[in-house]
PDB file of C-alpha atoms in Angstrom:
ATOM      1  CA  UNK A   1     -64.418 -58.933   5.317  1.00  0.00           C
ATOM      2  CA  UNK A   2     -62.271 -57.084   2.858  1.00  0.00           C
ATOM      3  CA  UNK A   3     -63.044 -54.149   0.823  1.00  0.00           C
ATOM      4  CA  UNK A   4     -60.737 -52.280  -1.601  1.00  0.00           C
ATOM      5  CA  UNK A   5     -60.973 -48.997  -3.273  1.00  0.00           C
ATOM      6  CA  UNK A   6     -59.453 -47.844  -6.659  1.00  0.00           C
ATOM      7  CA  UNK A   7     -60.075 -45.002  -8.942  1.00  0.00           C
ATOM      8  CA  UNK A   8     -62.276 -45.856 -11.650  1.00  0.00           C
ATOM      9  CA  UNK A   9     -60.410 -44.239 -14.520  1.00  0.00           C
ATOM     10  CA  UNK A  10     -57.020 -42.977 -15.261  1.00  0.00           C
ATOM     11  CA  UNK A  11     -55.653 -41.265 -18.385  1.00  0.00           C
ATOM     12  CA  UNK A  12     -51.984 -40.750 -19.353  1.00  0.00           C
ATOM     13  CA  UNK A  13     -49.859 -40.181 -22.264  1.00  0.00           C
ATOM     14  CA  UNK A  14     -47.670 -42.470 -23.895  1.00  0.00           C
ATOM     15  CA  UNK A  15     -44.221 -42.418 -22.529  1.00  0.00           C
ATOM     16  CA  UNK A  16     -45.410 -41.073 -19.220  1.00  0.00           C
ATOM     17  CA  UNK A  17     -45.529 -42.686 -15.669  1.00  0.00           C
ATOM     18  CA  UNK A  18     -48.743 -43.407 -13.916  1.00  0.00           C
ATOM     19  CA  UNK A  19     -49.721 -44.691 -10.449  1.00  0.00           C
ATOM     20  CA  UNK A  20     -52.897 -46.569  -9.774  1.00  0.00           C
ATOM     21  CA  UNK A  21     -53.785 -46.253  -6.113  1.00  0.00           C
ATOM     22  CA  UNK A  22     -55.427 -48.929  -4.011  1.00  0.00           C
ATOM     23  CA  UNK A  23     -56.704 -48.550  -0.321  1.00  0.00           C
ATOM     24  CA  UNK A  24     -57.976 -51.452   1.554  1.00  0.00           C
ATOM     25  CA  UNK A  25     -59.825 -52.409   4.655  1.00  0.00           C
ATOM     26  CA  UNK A  26     -59.072 -55.784   6.016  1.00  0.00           C
ATOM     27  CA  UNK A  27     -58.556 -57.670   9.259  1.00  0.00           C
ATOM     28  CA  UNK A  28     -55.398 -59.148   8.229  1.00  0.00           C
ATOM     29  CA  UNK A  29     -53.994 -60.348   4.825  1.00  0.00           C
ATOM     30  CA  UNK A  30     -51.065 -62.328   3.298  1.00  0.00           C
ATOM     31  CA  UNK A  31     -50.395 -59.942   0.306  1.00  0.00           C
ATOM     32  CA  UNK A  32     -51.599 -57.535  -2.211  1.00  0.00           C
ATOM     33  CA  UNK A  33     -51.857 -58.490  -5.862  1.00  0.00           C
ATOM     34  CA  UNK A  34     -52.550 -56.668  -9.151  1.00  0.00           C
ATOM     35  CA  UNK A  35     -53.869 -57.994 -12.175  1.00  0.00           C
ATOM     36  CA  UNK A  36     -54.382 -56.762 -15.752  1.00  0.00           C
ATOM     37  CA  UNK A  37     -57.322 -57.193 -17.886  1.00  0.00           C
ATOM     38  CA  UNK A  38     -57.714 -56.083 -21.522  1.00  0.00           C
ATOM     39  CA  UNK A  39     -61.317 -55.641 -23.180  1.00  0.00           C
ATOM     40  CA  UNK A  40     -62.882 -58.278 -20.898  1.00  0.00           C
ATOM     41  CA  UNK A  41     -60.254 -60.846 -21.469  1.00  0.00           C
ATOM     42  CA  UNK A  42     -58.531 -63.258 -18.826  1.00  0.00           C
ATOM     43  CA  UNK A  43     -57.051 -61.256 -16.023  1.00  0.00           C
ATOM     44  CA  UNK A  44     -53.445 -61.891 -15.921  1.00  0.00           C
ATOM     45  CA  UNK A  45     -51.213 -61.627 -12.745  1.00  0.00           C
ATOM     46  CA  UNK A  46     -48.771 -58.623 -12.649  1.00  0.00           C
ATOM     47  CA  UNK A  47     -47.197 -58.577  -9.023  1.00  0.00           C
ATOM     48  CA  UNK A  48     -47.539 -59.393  -5.587  1.00  0.00           C
ATOM     49  CA  UNK A  49     -46.257 -57.598  -2.305  1.00  0.00           C
ATOM     50  CA  UNK A  50     -46.313 -59.689   0.775  1.00  0.00           C
ATOM     51  CA  UNK A  51     -44.140 -57.146   2.589  1.00  0.00           C
ATOM     52  CA  UNK A  52     -43.954 -53.439   2.860  1.00  0.00           C
ATOM     53  CA  UNK A  53     -41.886 -51.591   0.153  1.00  0.00           C
ATOM     54  CA  UNK A  54     -41.593 -51.602  -3.556  1.00  0.00           C
ATOM     55  CA  UNK A  55     -41.452 -54.706  -5.990  1.00  0.00           C
ATOM     56  CA  UNK A  56     -40.161 -54.147  -9.448  1.00  0.00           C
ATOM     57  CA  UNK A  57     -40.977 -56.060 -12.551  1.00  0.00           C
ATOM     58  CA  UNK A  58     -39.669 -54.571 -15.689  1.00  0.00           C
ATOM     59  CA  UNK A  59     -41.664 -51.307 -16.446  1.00  0.00           C
ATOM     60  CA  UNK A  60     -44.129 -52.214 -13.549  1.00  0.00           C
ATOM     61  CA  UNK A  61     -43.701 -51.770  -9.815  1.00  0.00           C
ATOM     62  CA  UNK A  62     -45.851 -52.222  -6.894  1.00  0.00           C
ATOM     63  CA  UNK A  63     -45.763 -50.714  -3.539  1.00  0.00           C
ATOM     64  CA  UNK A  64     -47.362 -51.901  -0.171  1.00  0.00           C
ATOM     65  CA  UNK A  65     -47.578 -49.921   3.055  1.00  0.00           C
ATOM     66  CA  UNK A  66     -49.462 -52.126   5.779  1.00  0.00           C
ATOM     67  CA  UNK A  67     -49.477 -49.307   8.194  1.00  0.00           C
ATOM     68  CA  UNK A  68     -51.123 -46.951   5.757  1.00  0.00           C
ATOM     69  CA  UNK A  69     -53.637 -49.753   4.528  1.00  0.00           C
ATOM     70  CA  UNK A  70     -52.376 -48.694   0.794  1.00  0.00           C
ATOM     71  CA  UNK A  71     -50.590 -49.822  -2.244  1.00  0.00           C
ATOM     72  CA  UNK A  72     -50.097 -48.680  -5.490  1.00  0.00           C
ATOM     73  CA  UNK A  73     -49.031 -49.914  -9.006  1.00  0.00           C
ATOM     74  CA  UNK A  74     -46.594 -47.919 -10.860  1.00  0.00           C
ATOM     75  CA  UNK A  75     -46.384 -48.173 -14.670  1.00  0.00           C
ATOM     76  CA  UNK A  76     -43.586 -46.331 -16.332  1.00  0.00           C
ATOM     77  CA  UNK A  77     -42.729 -45.486 -19.908  1.00  0.00           C
ATOM     78  CA  UNK A  78     -46.250 -46.056 -20.889  1.00  0.00           C
ATOM     79  CA  UNK A  79     -47.332 -47.821 -24.110  1.00  0.00           C
ATOM     80  CA  UNK A  80     -50.541 -48.072 -25.892  1.00  0.00           C
ATOM     81  CA  UNK A  81     -50.981 -51.573 -25.069  1.00  0.00           C
ATOM     82  CA  UNK A  82     -50.969 -50.553 -21.373  1.00  0.00           C
ATOM     83  CA  UNK A  83     -54.437 -49.469 -21.902  1.00  0.00           C
ATOM     84  CA  UNK A  84     -56.390 -51.887 -19.826  1.00  0.00           C
ATOM     85  CA  UNK A  85     -58.168 -52.313 -16.591  1.00  0.00           C
ATOM     86  CA  UNK A  86     -56.043 -52.916 -13.531  1.00  0.00           C
ATOM     87  CA  UNK A  87     -57.348 -54.639 -10.343  1.00  0.00           C
ATOM     88  CA  UNK A  88     -55.841 -54.862  -6.936  1.00  0.00           C
ATOM     89  CA  UNK A  89     -56.610 -57.846  -4.632  1.00  0.00           C
ATOM     90  CA  UNK A  90     -56.046 -59.027  -1.295  1.00  0.00           C
ATOM     91  CA  UNK A  91     -55.589 -62.475   0.051  1.00  0.00           C
ATOM     92  CA  UNK A  92     -57.183 -62.448   3.679  1.00  0.00           C
ATOM     93  CA  UNK A  93     -56.408 -64.386   6.607  1.00  0.00           C
ATOM     94  CA  UNK A  94     -60.123 -64.832   7.506  1.00  0.00           C
ATOM     95  CA  UNK A  95     -61.190 -66.340   4.139  1.00  0.00           C
ATOM     96  CA  UNK A  96     -58.842 -69.152   3.551  1.00  0.00           C
ATOM     97  CA  UNK A  97     -56.305 -66.933   1.698  1.00  0.00           C
ATOM     98  CA  UNK A  98     -58.814 -66.293  -1.172  1.00  0.00           C
ATOM     99  CA  UNK A  99     -58.567 -63.223  -3.320  1.00  0.00           C
ATOM    100  CA  UNK A 100     -60.954 -60.391  -2.801  1.00  0.00           C
ATOM    101  CA  UNK A 101     -60.767 -57.885  -5.760  1.00  0.00           C
ATOM    102  CA  UNK A 102     -61.077 -54.156  -6.177  1.00  0.00           C
ATOM    103  CA  UNK A 103     -63.626 -52.761  -8.887  1.00  0.00           C
ATOM    104  CA  UNK A 104     -60.755 -51.953 -11.067  1.00  0.00           C
ATOM    105  CA  UNK A 105     -59.109 -48.857 -12.756  1.00  0.00           C
ATOM    106  CA  UNK A 106     -59.390 -48.357 -16.412  1.00  0.00           C
ATOM    107  CA  UNK A 107     -56.170 -46.871 -17.724  1.00  0.00           C
ATOM    108  CA  UNK A 108     -56.309 -45.056 -21.222  1.00  0.00           C
ATOM    109  CA  UNK A 109     -53.120 -44.410 -22.784  1.00  0.00           C
ATOM    110  CA  UNK A 110     -53.170 -41.666 -25.233  1.00  0.00           C
ATOM    111  CA  UNK A 111     -50.498 -40.893 -27.991  1.00  0.00           C
TER     112      UNK A 111
ATOM    113  CA  UNK B   1     -53.652 -74.774 -26.016  1.00  0.00           C
ATOM    114  CA  UNK B   2     -54.868 -72.621 -23.236  1.00  0.00           C
ATOM    115  CA  UNK B   3     -54.014 -73.814 -19.517  1.00  0.00           C
ATOM    116  CA  UNK B   4     -57.446 -73.264 -18.451  1.00  0.00           C
ATOM    117  CA  UNK B   5     -60.167 -73.689 -20.899  1.00  0.00           C
ATOM    118  CA  UNK B   6     -63.736 -72.620 -20.355  1.00  0.00           C
ATOM    119  CA  UNK B   7     -66.696 -73.842 -22.608  1.00  0.00           C
ATOM    120  CA  UNK B   8     -69.053 -72.404 -23.768  1.00  0.00           C
ATOM    121  CA  UNK B   9     -67.382 -68.951 -24.362  1.00  0.00           C
ATOM    122  CA  UNK B  10     -70.758 -67.435 -25.324  1.00  0.00           C
ATOM    123  CA  UNK B  11     -74.166 -68.425 -24.330  1.00  0.00           C
ATOM    124  CA  UNK B  12     -77.516 -66.922 -24.715  1.00  0.00           C
ATOM    125  CA  UNK B  13     -80.419 -68.470 -22.886  1.00  0.00           C
ATOM    126  CA  UNK B  14     -83.836 -67.959 -21.709  1.00  0.00           C
ATOM    127  CA  UNK B  15     -85.073 -67.261 -18.166  1.00  0.00           C
ATOM    128  CA  UNK B  16     -85.722 -70.467 -16.326  1.00  0.00           C
ATOM    129  CA  UNK B  17     -83.433 -72.589 -18.275  1.00  0.00           C
ATOM    130  CA  UNK B  18     -80.509 -74.693 -16.710  1.00  0.00           C
ATOM    131  CA  UNK B  19     -77.143 -73.627 -17.959  1.00  0.00           C
ATOM    132  CA  UNK B  20     -73.699 -75.339 -17.099  1.00  0.00           C
ATOM    133  CA  UNK B  21     -70.372 -73.649 -17.711  1.00  0.00           C
ATOM    134  CA  UNK B  22     -67.423 -76.089 -17.800  1.00  0.00           C
ATOM    135  CA  UNK B  23     -63.815 -75.518 -16.862  1.00  0.00           C
ATOM    136  CA  UNK B  24     -60.716 -77.791 -17.255  1.00  0.00           C
ATOM    137  CA  UNK B  25     -57.269 -77.203 -16.498  1.00  0.00           C
ATOM    138  CA  UNK B  26     -53.995 -78.907 -17.628  1.00  0.00           C
ATOM    139  CA  UNK B  27     -51.861 -76.807 -14.946  1.00  0.00           C
ATOM    140  CA  UNK B  28     -52.085 -79.460 -12.420  1.00  0.00           C
ATOM    141  CA  UNK B  29     -53.160 -77.127  -9.786  1.00  0.00           C
ATOM    142  CA  UNK B  30     -55.222 -77.836  -6.821  1.00  0.00           C
ATOM    143  CA  UNK B  31     -57.402 -75.108  -6.374  1.00  0.00           C
ATOM    144  CA  UNK B  32     -60.268 -73.978  -8.628  1.00  0.00           C
ATOM    145  CA  UNK B  33     -62.456 -71.019  -8.633  1.00  0.00           C
ATOM    146  CA  UNK B  34     -65.587 -69.434 -10.320  1.00  0.00           C
ATOM    147  CA  UNK B  35     -65.744 -65.633 -10.576  1.00  0.00           C
ATOM    148  CA  UNK B  36     -68.487 -63.565 -12.012  1.00  0.00           C
ATOM    149  CA  UNK B  37     -67.644 -60.007 -13.495  1.00  0.00           C
ATOM    150  CA  UNK B  38     -70.205 -57.380 -14.261  1.00  0.00           C
ATOM    151  CA  UNK B  39     -69.514 -54.179 -16.248  1.00  0.00           C
ATOM    152  CA  UNK B  40     -67.474 -51.650 -14.253  1.00  0.00           C
ATOM    153  CA  UNK B  41     -66.924 -54.125 -11.468  1.00  0.00           C
ATOM    154  CA  UNK B  42     -64.231 -56.372 -10.142  1.00  0.00           C
ATOM    155  CA  UNK B  43     -64.375 -60.122  -9.897  1.00  0.00           C
ATOM    156  CA  UNK B  44     -66.737 -61.669  -7.309  1.00  0.00           C
ATOM    157  CA  UNK B  45     -66.254 -65.063  -6.085  1.00  0.00           C
ATOM    158  CA  UNK B  46     -69.054 -67.536  -6.544  1.00  0.00           C
ATOM    159  CA  UNK B  47     -67.682 -70.865  -5.411  1.00  0.00           C
ATOM    160  CA  UNK B  48     -64.092 -72.312  -4.907  1.00  0.00           C
ATOM    161  CA  UNK B  49     -62.774 -75.710  -4.451  1.00  0.00           C
ATOM    162  CA  UNK B  50     -59.296 -76.435  -2.668  1.00  0.00           C
ATOM    163  CA  UNK B  51     -59.433 -80.026  -3.790  1.00  0.00           C
ATOM    164  CA  UNK B  52     -61.887 -82.635  -5.219  1.00  0.00           C
ATOM    165  CA  UNK B  53     -63.670 -83.332  -1.969  1.00  0.00           C
ATOM    166  CA  UNK B  54     -63.712 -79.610  -0.973  1.00  0.00           C
ATOM    167  CA  UNK B  55     -66.426 -77.141  -2.076  1.00  0.00           C
ATOM    168  CA  UNK B  56     -67.052 -73.795  -0.600  1.00  0.00           C
ATOM    169  CA  UNK B  57     -69.385 -71.063  -1.204  1.00  0.00           C
ATOM    170  CA  UNK B  58     -68.178 -67.709  -1.992  1.00  0.00           C
ATOM    171  CA  UNK B  59     -69.757 -64.262  -1.693  1.00  0.00           C
ATOM    172  CA  UNK B  60     -72.391 -64.565  -4.320  1.00  0.00           C
ATOM    173  CA  UNK B  61     -73.295 -68.361  -4.214  1.00  0.00           C
ATOM    174  CA  UNK B  62     -77.150 -68.049  -4.257  1.00  0.00           C
ATOM    175  CA  UNK B  63     -78.795 -69.257  -7.526  1.00  0.00           C
ATOM    176  CA  UNK B  64     -75.486 -71.181  -8.435  1.00  0.00           C
ATOM    177  CA  UNK B  65     -74.087 -74.739  -7.888  1.00  0.00           C
ATOM    178  CA  UNK B  66     -70.722 -76.503  -8.612  1.00  0.00           C
ATOM    179  CA  UNK B  67     -69.223 -79.740  -9.196  1.00  0.00           C
ATOM    180  CA  UNK B  68     -65.332 -80.815  -9.036  1.00  0.00           C
ATOM    181  CA  UNK B  69     -65.626 -83.893 -11.076  1.00  0.00           C
ATOM    182  CA  UNK B  70     -61.842 -84.236 -11.027  1.00  0.00           C
ATOM    183  CA  UNK B  71     -58.813 -82.194  -9.988  1.00  0.00           C
ATOM    184  CA  UNK B  72     -58.935 -80.950 -13.571  1.00  0.00           C
ATOM    185  CA  UNK B  73     -62.389 -80.132 -13.931  1.00  0.00           C
ATOM    186  CA  UNK B  74     -64.868 -77.704 -12.241  1.00  0.00           C
ATOM    187  CA  UNK B  75     -68.289 -76.809 -13.663  1.00  0.00           C
ATOM    188  CA  UNK B  76     -70.803 -74.219 -12.499  1.00  0.00           C
ATOM    189  CA  UNK B  77     -74.428 -74.583 -13.033  1.00  0.00           C
ATOM    190  CA  UNK B  78     -77.369 -71.996 -13.000  1.00  0.00           C
ATOM    191  CA  UNK B  79     -80.437 -74.277 -11.927  1.00  0.00           C
ATOM    192  CA  UNK B  80     -82.735 -71.846 -13.373  1.00  0.00           C
ATOM    193  CA  UNK B  81     -81.265 -68.769 -15.003  1.00  0.00           C
ATOM    194  CA  UNK B  82     -82.641 -65.238 -14.413  1.00  0.00           C
ATOM    195  CA  UNK B  83     -81.733 -62.043 -16.295  1.00  0.00           C
ATOM    196  CA  UNK B  84     -79.555 -60.540 -13.445  1.00  0.00           C
ATOM    197  CA  UNK B  85     -77.128 -63.480 -14.018  1.00  0.00           C
ATOM    198  CA  UNK B  86     -76.263 -62.040 -17.193  1.00  0.00           C
ATOM    199  CA  UNK B  87     -72.473 -61.620 -16.687  1.00  0.00           C
ATOM    200  CA  UNK B  88     -69.097 -62.666 -17.771  1.00  0.00           C
ATOM    201  CA  UNK B  89     -67.927 -65.803 -16.051  1.00  0.00           C
ATOM    202  CA  UNK B  90     -64.337 -66.769 -15.244  1.00  0.00           C
ATOM    203  CA  UNK B  91     -62.862 -69.950 -14.003  1.00  0.00           C
ATOM    204  CA  UNK B  92     -59.398 -69.596 -12.252  1.00  0.00           C
ATOM    205  CA  UNK B  93     -56.884 -71.988 -10.758  1.00  0.00           C
ATOM    206  CA  UNK B  94     -54.103 -71.619  -8.354  1.00  0.00           C
ATOM    207  CA  UNK B  95     -51.377 -73.916  -6.834  1.00  0.00           C
ATOM    208  CA  UNK B  96     -51.252 -73.980  -2.841  1.00  0.00           C
ATOM    209  CA  UNK B  97     -48.208 -75.997  -2.962  1.00  0.00           C
ATOM    210  CA  UNK B  98     -45.715 -73.684  -4.767  1.00  0.00           C
ATOM    211  CA  UNK B  99     -42.789 -72.254  -2.803  1.00  0.00           C
ATOM    212  CA  UNK B 100     -43.366 -68.507  -1.815  1.00  0.00           C
ATOM    213  CA  UNK B 101     -47.136 -69.178  -2.515  1.00  0.00           C
ATOM    214  CA  UNK B 102     -48.473 -65.743  -3.914  1.00  0.00           C
ATOM    215  CA  UNK B 103     -51.954 -67.151  -4.423  1.00  0.00           C
ATOM    216  CA  UNK B 104     -51.548 -66.167  -8.106  1.00  0.00           C
ATOM    217  CA  UNK B 105     -54.526 -67.098 -10.017  1.00  0.00           C
ATOM    218  CA  UNK B 106     -54.613 -68.220 -13.539  1.00  0.00           C
ATOM    219  CA  UNK B 107     -57.739 -67.234 -15.489  1.00  0.00           C
ATOM    220  CA  UNK B 108     -59.637 -68.925 -18.286  1.00  0.00           C
ATOM    221  CA  UNK B 109     -60.924 -66.900 -21.249  1.00  0.00           C
ATOM    222  CA  UNK B 110     -64.123 -66.300 -19.695  1.00  0.00           C
ATOM    223  CA  UNK B 111     -67.839 -67.391 -20.682  1.00  0.00           C
ATOM    224  CA  UNK B 112     -70.110 -64.646 -21.527  1.00  0.00           C
ATOM    225  CA  UNK B 113     -73.703 -65.555 -20.481  1.00  0.00           C
ATOM    226  CA  UNK B 114     -76.827 -63.759 -21.491  1.00  0.00           C
ATOM    227  CA  UNK B 115     -80.124 -64.548 -20.019  1.00  0.00           C
ATOM    228  CA  UNK B 116     -83.388 -63.332 -21.912  1.00  0.00           C
TER     229      UNK B 116
END
């Protein structure tokens, strides 16, 4: 099966850069995804890494290293609206490509 | 209108009652999922369906059943609700046929269920 670990909470100030890490154990997977969820609302897709390296989408970037079983989400120029929960997820080979989620990291952005 | 619609959005019920949560989508996606979220935890998969004739158990299917009535509709039933099924339930869809399939999930707004 798959398991993912993320820090439970991260705090940063407006305008700063924050990195949310995700370590995983899996026997093989298609890629690593990141989702954002505000206050128990619908999670929304942020990014996907199928290959090692950095993927950039505006202020958000995501990184994957398969050899280190590690990924991260980088948020730059933090804004108050970035306060939310962030989940990493893997799509595993052994479960028909379904996504398994980490427990999430709650990001609090302070003025 | 939302692409993935869940009803009801909130429901309070009593132990032993039968509950159905419904999900409909206008995205034309083939795959549909039901997830459960408990406070401070991630999303855990209850059931999933890759097409109308395909239903599969997820990691926490005990106490739940599903029906894929059409490509656009996927309902979740709790035959006899119990308090530890109090949670936030999400329906999601994905499209297996897109190029560069990322497995991106599109979630509904959630159904908050309280079992007393």
